[in-house]
CSV table of C-alpha atoms in Angstrom, one decimal:
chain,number,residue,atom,x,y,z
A,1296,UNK,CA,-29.2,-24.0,-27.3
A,1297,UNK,CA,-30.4,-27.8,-27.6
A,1298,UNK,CA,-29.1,-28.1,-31.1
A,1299,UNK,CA,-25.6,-26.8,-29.8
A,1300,UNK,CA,-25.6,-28.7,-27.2
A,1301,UNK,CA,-26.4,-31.9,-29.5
A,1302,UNK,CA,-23.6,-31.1,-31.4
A,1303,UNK,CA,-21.0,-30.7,-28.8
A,1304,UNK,CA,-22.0,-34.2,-27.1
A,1305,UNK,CA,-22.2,-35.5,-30.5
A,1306,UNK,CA,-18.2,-34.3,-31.1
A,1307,UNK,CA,-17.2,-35.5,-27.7
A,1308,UNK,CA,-18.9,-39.2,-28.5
A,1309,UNK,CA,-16.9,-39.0,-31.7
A,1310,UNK,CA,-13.7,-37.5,-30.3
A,1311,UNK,CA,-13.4,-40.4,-27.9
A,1312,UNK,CA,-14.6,-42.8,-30.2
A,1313,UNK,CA,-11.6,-42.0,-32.3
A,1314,UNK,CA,-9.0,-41.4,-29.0
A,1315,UNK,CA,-10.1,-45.2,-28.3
A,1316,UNK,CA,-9.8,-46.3,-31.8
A,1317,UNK,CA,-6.1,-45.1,-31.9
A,1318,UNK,CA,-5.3,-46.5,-28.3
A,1319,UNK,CA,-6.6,-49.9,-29.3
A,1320,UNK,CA,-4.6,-49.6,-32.5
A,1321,UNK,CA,-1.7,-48.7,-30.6
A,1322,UNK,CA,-1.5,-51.6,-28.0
A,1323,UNK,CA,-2.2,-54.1,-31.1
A,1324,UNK,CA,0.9,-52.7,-33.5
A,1325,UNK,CA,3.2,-52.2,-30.7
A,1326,UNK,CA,4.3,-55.7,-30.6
A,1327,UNK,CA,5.1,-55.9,-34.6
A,1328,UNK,CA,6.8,-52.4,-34.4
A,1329,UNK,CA,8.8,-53.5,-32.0
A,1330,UNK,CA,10.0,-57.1,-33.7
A,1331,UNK,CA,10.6,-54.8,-36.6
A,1332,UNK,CA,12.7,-52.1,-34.8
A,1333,UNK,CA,14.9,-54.9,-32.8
A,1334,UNK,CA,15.0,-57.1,-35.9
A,1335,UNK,CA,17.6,-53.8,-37.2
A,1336,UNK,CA,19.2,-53.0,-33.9
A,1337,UNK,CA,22.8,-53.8,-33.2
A,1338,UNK,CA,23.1,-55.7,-30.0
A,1339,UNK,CA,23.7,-52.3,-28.2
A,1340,UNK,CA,21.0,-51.0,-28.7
A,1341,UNK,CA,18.6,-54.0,-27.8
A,1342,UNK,CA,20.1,-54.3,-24.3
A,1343,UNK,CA,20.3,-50.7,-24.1
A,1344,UNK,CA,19.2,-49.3,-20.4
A,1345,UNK,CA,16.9,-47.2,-20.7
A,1346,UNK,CA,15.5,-49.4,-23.9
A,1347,UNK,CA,14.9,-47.4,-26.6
A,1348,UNK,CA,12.1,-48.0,-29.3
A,1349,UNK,CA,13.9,-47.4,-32.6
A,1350,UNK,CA,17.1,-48.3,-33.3
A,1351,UNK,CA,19.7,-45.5,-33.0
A,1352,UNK,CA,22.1,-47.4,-36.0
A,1353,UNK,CA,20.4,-49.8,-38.5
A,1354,UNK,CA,22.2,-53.0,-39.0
A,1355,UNK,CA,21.4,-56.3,-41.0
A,1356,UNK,CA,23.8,-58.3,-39.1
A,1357,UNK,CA,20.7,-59.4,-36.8
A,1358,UNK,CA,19.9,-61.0,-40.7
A,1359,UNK,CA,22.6,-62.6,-41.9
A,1360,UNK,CA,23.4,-64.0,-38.3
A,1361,UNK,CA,20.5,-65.5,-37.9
A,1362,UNK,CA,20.0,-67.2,-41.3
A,1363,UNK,CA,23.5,-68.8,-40.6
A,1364,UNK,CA,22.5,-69.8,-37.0
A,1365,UNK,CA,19.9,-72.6,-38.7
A,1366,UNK,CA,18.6,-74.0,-41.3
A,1367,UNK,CA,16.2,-71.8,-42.2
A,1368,UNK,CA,16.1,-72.1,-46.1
A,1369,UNK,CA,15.3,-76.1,-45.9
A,1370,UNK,CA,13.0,-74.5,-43.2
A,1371,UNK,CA,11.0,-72.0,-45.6
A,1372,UNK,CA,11.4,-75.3,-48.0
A,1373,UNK,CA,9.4,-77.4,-46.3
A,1374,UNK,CA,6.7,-74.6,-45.1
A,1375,UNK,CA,6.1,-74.1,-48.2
A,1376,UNK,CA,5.6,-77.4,-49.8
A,1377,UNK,CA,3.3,-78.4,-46.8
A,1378,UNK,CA,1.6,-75.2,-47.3
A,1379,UNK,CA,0.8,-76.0,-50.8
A,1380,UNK,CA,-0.5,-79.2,-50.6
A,1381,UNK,CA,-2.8,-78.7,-47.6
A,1382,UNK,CA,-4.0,-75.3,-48.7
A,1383,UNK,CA,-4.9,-76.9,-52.3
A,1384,UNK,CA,-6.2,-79.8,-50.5
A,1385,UNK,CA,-8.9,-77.3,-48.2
A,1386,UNK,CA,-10.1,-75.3,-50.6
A,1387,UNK,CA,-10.8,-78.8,-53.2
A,1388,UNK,CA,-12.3,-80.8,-50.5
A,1389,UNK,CA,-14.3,-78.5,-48.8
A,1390,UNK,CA,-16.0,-77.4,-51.9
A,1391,UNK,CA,-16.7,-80.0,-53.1
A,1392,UNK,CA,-18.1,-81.4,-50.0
A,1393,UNK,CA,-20.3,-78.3,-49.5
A,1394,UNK,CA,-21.5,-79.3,-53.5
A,1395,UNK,CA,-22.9,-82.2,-52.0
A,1396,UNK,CA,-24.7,-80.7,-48.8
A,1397,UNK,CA,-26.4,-77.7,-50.9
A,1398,UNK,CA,-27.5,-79.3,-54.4
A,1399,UNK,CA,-28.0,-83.1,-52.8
A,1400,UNK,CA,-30.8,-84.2,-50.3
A,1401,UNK,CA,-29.7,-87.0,-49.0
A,1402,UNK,CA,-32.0,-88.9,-46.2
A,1403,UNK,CA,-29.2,-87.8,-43.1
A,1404,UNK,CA,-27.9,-84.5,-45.1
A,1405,UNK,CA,-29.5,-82.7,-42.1
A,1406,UNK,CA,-28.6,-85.1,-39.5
A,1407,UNK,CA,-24.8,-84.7,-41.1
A,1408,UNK,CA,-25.2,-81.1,-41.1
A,1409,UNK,CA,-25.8,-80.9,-37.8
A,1410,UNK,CA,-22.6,-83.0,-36.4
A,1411,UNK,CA,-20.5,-81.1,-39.1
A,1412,UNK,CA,-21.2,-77.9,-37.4
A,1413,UNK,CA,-21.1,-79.6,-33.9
A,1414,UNK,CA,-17.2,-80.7,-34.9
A,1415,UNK,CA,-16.9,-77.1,-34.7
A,1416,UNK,CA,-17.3,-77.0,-31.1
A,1417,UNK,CA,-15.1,-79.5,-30.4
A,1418,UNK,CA,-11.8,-79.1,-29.1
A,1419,UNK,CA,-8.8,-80.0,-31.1
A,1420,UNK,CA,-6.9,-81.6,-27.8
A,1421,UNK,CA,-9.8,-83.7,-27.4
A,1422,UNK,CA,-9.0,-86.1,-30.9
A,1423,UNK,CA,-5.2,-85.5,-30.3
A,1424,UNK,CA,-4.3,-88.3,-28.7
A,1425,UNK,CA,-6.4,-90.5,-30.9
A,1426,UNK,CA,-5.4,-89.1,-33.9
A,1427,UNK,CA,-1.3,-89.3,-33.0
A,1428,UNK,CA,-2.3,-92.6,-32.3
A,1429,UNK,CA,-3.7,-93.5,-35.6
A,1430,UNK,CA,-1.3,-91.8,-37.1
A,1431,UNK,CA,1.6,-93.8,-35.5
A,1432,UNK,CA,0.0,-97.0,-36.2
A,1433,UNK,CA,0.2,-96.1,-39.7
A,1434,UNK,CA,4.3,-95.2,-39.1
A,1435,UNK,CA,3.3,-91.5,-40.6
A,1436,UNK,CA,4.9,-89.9,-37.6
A,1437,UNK,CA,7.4,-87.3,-38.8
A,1438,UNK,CA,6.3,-87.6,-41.6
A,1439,UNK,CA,4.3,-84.2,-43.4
A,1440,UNK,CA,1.2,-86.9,-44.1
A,1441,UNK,CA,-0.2,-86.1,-40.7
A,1442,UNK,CA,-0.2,-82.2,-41.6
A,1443,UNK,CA,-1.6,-82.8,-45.3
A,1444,UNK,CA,-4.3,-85.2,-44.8
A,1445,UNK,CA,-6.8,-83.9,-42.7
A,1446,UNK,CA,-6.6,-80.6,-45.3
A,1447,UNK,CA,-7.8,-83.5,-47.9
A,1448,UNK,CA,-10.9,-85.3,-46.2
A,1449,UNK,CA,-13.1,-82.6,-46.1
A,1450,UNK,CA,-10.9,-79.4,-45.6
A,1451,UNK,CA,-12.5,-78.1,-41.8
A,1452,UNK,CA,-16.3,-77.7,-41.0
A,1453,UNK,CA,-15.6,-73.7,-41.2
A,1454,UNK,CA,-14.7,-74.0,-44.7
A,1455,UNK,CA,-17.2,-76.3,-45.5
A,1456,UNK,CA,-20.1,-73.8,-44.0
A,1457,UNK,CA,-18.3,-71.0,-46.2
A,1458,UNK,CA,-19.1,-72.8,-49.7
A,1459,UNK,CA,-22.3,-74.0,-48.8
A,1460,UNK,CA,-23.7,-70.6,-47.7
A,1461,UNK,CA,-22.6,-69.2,-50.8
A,1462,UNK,CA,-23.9,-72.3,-53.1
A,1463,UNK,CA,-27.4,-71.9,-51.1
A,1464,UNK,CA,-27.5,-68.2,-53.0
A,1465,UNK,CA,-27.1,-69.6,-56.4
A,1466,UNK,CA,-30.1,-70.9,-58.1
A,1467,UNK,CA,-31.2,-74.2,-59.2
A,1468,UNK,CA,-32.2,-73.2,-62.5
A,1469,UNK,CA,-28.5,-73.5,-63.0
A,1470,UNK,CA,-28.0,-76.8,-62.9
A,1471,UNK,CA,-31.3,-78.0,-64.5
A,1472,UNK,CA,-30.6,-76.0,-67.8
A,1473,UNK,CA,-26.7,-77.5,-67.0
A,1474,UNK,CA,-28.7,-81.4,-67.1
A,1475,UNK,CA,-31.1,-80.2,-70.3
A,1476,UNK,CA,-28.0,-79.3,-72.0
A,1477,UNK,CA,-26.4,-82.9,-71.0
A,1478,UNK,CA,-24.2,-81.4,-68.3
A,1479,UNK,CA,-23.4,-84.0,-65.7
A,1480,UNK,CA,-23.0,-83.3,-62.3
A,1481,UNK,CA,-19.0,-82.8,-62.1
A,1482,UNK,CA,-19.3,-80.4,-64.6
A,1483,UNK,CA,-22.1,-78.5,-63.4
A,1484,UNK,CA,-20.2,-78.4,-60.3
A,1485,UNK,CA,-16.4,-77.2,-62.1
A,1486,UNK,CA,-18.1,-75.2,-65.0
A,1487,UNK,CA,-20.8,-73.7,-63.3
A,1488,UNK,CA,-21.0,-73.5,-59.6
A,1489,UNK,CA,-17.2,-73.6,-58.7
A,1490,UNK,CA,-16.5,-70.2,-61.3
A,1491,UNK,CA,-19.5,-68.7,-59.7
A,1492,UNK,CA,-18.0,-69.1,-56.2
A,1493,UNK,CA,-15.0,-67.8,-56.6
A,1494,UNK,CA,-14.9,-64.9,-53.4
A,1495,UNK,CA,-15.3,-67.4,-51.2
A,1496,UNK,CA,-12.7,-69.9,-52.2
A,1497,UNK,CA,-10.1,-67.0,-52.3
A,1498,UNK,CA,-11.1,-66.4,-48.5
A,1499,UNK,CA,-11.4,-69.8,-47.8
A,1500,UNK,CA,-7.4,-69.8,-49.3
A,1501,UNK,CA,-6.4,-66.6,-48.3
A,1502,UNK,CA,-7.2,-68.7,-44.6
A,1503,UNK,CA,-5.9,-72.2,-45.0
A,1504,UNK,CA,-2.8,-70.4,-46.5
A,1505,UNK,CA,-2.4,-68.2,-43.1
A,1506,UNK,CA,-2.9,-70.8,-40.7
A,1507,UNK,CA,-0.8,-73.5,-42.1
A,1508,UNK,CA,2.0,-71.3,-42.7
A,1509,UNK,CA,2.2,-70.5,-39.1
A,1510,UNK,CA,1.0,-73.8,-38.0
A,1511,UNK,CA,3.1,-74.5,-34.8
A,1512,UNK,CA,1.2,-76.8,-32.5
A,1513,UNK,CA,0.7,-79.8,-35.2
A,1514,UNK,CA,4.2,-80.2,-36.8
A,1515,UNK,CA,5.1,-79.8,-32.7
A,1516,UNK,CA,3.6,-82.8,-32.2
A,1517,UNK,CA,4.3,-85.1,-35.4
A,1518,UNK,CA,7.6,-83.7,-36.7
A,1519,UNK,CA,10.8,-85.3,-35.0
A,1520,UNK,CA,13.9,-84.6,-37.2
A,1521,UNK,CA,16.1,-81.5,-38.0
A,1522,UNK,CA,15.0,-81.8,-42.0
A,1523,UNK,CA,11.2,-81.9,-41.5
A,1524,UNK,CA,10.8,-78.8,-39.4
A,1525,UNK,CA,8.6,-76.1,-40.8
A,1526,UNK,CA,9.9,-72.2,-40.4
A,1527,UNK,CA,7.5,-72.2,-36.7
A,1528,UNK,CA,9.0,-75.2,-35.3
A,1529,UNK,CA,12.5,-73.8,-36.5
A,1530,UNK,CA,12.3,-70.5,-34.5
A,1531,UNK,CA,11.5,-72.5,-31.7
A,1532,UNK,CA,14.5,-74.6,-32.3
A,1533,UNK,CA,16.8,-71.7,-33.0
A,1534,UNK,CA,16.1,-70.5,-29.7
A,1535,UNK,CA,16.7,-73.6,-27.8
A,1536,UNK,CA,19.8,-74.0,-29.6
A,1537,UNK,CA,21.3,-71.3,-28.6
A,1538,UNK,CA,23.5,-70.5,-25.5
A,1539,UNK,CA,22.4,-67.0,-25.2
A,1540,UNK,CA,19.0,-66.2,-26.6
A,1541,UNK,CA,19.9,-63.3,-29.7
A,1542,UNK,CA,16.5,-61.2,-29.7
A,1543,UNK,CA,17.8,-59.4,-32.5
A,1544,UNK,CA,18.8,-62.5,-34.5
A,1545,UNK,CA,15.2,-64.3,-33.4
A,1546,UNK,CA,13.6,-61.0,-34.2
A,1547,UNK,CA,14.7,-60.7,-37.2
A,1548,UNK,CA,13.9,-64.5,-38.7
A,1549,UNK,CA,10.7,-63.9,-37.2
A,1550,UNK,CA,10.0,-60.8,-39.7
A,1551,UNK,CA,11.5,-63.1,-42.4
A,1552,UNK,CA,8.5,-66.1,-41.9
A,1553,UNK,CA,5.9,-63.2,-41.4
A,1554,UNK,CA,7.0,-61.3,-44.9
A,1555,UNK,CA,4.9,-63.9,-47.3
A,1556,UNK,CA,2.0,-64.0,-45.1
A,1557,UNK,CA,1.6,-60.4,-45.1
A,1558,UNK,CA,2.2,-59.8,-49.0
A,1559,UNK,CA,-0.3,-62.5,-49.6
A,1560,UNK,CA,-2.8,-61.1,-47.5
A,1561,UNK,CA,-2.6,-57.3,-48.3
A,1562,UNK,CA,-3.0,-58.2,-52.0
A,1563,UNK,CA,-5.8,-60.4,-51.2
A,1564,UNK,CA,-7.7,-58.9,-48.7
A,1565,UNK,CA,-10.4,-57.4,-51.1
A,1566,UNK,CA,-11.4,-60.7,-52.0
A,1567,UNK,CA,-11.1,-62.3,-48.5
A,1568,UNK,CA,-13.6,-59.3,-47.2
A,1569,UNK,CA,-16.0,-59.8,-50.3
A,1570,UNK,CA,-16.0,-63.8,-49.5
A,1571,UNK,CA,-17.0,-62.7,-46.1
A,1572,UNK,CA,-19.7,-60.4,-46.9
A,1573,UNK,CA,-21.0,-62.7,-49.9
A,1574,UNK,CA,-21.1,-65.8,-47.8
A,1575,UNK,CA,-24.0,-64.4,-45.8
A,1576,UNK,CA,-21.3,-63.8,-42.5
A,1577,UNK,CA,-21.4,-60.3,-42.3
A,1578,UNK,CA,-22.7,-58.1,-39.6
């Protein structure tokens, strides 16, 4: 009798373990199942009472309206070109910085250490002001310098704790048969370390690719004129722009800007988990 009754509590902790799985996986999809279904409803159907979930007729026109309503192709243009740059610029500078944290002891590499990880507590409202001010003494307003830069000069104290966890696991004997062999320190680092790290820097991109593609509140605040807006600030000028707000029409540019982030991360996500786990971050 205790063995049966084991099982059965057993069964119901599973059985509600799974009904609370699916009704958390629910309210988290509903959102993108819906942009997806009004993205290919006609505009009957969105305004339809009472609303409907699916559409009852598929349509592009939500598609081809909205691509016409705004620029968006000199949009995905320069997304993608800021993208570039400041992803490439993360995953170069933060390496390399974490190179010189793990393999050098410096006499304030702890004391740096610290305040790197500190920066990570640090709100990003509290440097905005003076950073827009720096930046405007330097006339880089509206310009893409002010998104790029930062990516450059160090590449984000997250990043940064990524690589060095991951060079901390690699041994020294590395580098000193490297230096017997003649190896100088740039190579060890490029021919040795860098190929040796590579899960981490395809999380580390798989990141910096993710969250400056749908960057919104820094090219918000730097970015002025019509031909500079990234695909983020574009929505949000689409909207404005128009007399009467076309759900279906936003809906469906929205689905547009989300398709690369989403094929990017579904192929990658193998290596973004292994980086993870590798890194010394898992649970």
């Amino acid at each position: 009798m205790r063995i049966r009754s084991q099982k059965k509590t057993k069964l119901a902790a599973r059985t509600m373990t799974y009904f609370v799985l699916i009704v958390a996986a629910a309210i988290c999809l509903f959102p993108f199942i819906w942009m997806i279904s009004t993205s290919f409803k006609p505009m009957t159907d969105i305004y339809k009472m009472p609303p409907v979930l699916f559409p009852e007729h598929v349509t592009l026109e939500n598609f081809v309206e909205g691509w016409k309503g705004a620029n968006f192709s000199l949009y995905f243009k320069n997304t993608a070109m800021i993208t570039f740059i400041a992803t490439t610029g993360t995953v170069l500078s933060s390496s390399i910085v974490a190179y010189g944290f793990a393999r050098f002891d410096a006499r304030y590499s702890k004391v740096l250490f610290m305040v790197l990880l500190g920066t990570m507590m640090l709100p990003a409202q509290v440097t905005l002001i003076p950073q827009y001010l720096l930046y405007y003494k330097l006339g880089m307003v509206d310009t893409m310098w002010p998104l790029v830069i930062p990516s450059w000069l160090g590449g984000g104290a997250f990043n940064i704790f990524l690589f060095i966890q991951f060079f901390r696991t690699l041994p020294r004997e590395l580098d000193e048969a490297a230096k017997i062999d003649g190896a100088n320190s740039l190579k060890i680092f490029t021919k040795i370390l860098l190929p040796a790290v590579r899960p981490v820097m395809l999380a580390v991109l798989v990141m910096a690719l993710v969250y400056n593609w749908n960057d919104f509140f820094n090219p918000l605040i730097y970015l002025n004129s019509d031909d500079k807006f990234t695909i983020a600030i574009g929505l949000q000028f689409f909207k404005g722009s128009q007399g009467n707000v076309q759900v279906g029409q936003m809906m469906a540019m929205a689905l547009i800007s989300l398709f690369p982030v989403l094929l990017i991360f579904s192929t990658c996500q193998k290596y973004f988990i292994q980086g993870i786990k590798m890194s010394g971050l898992k649970g």
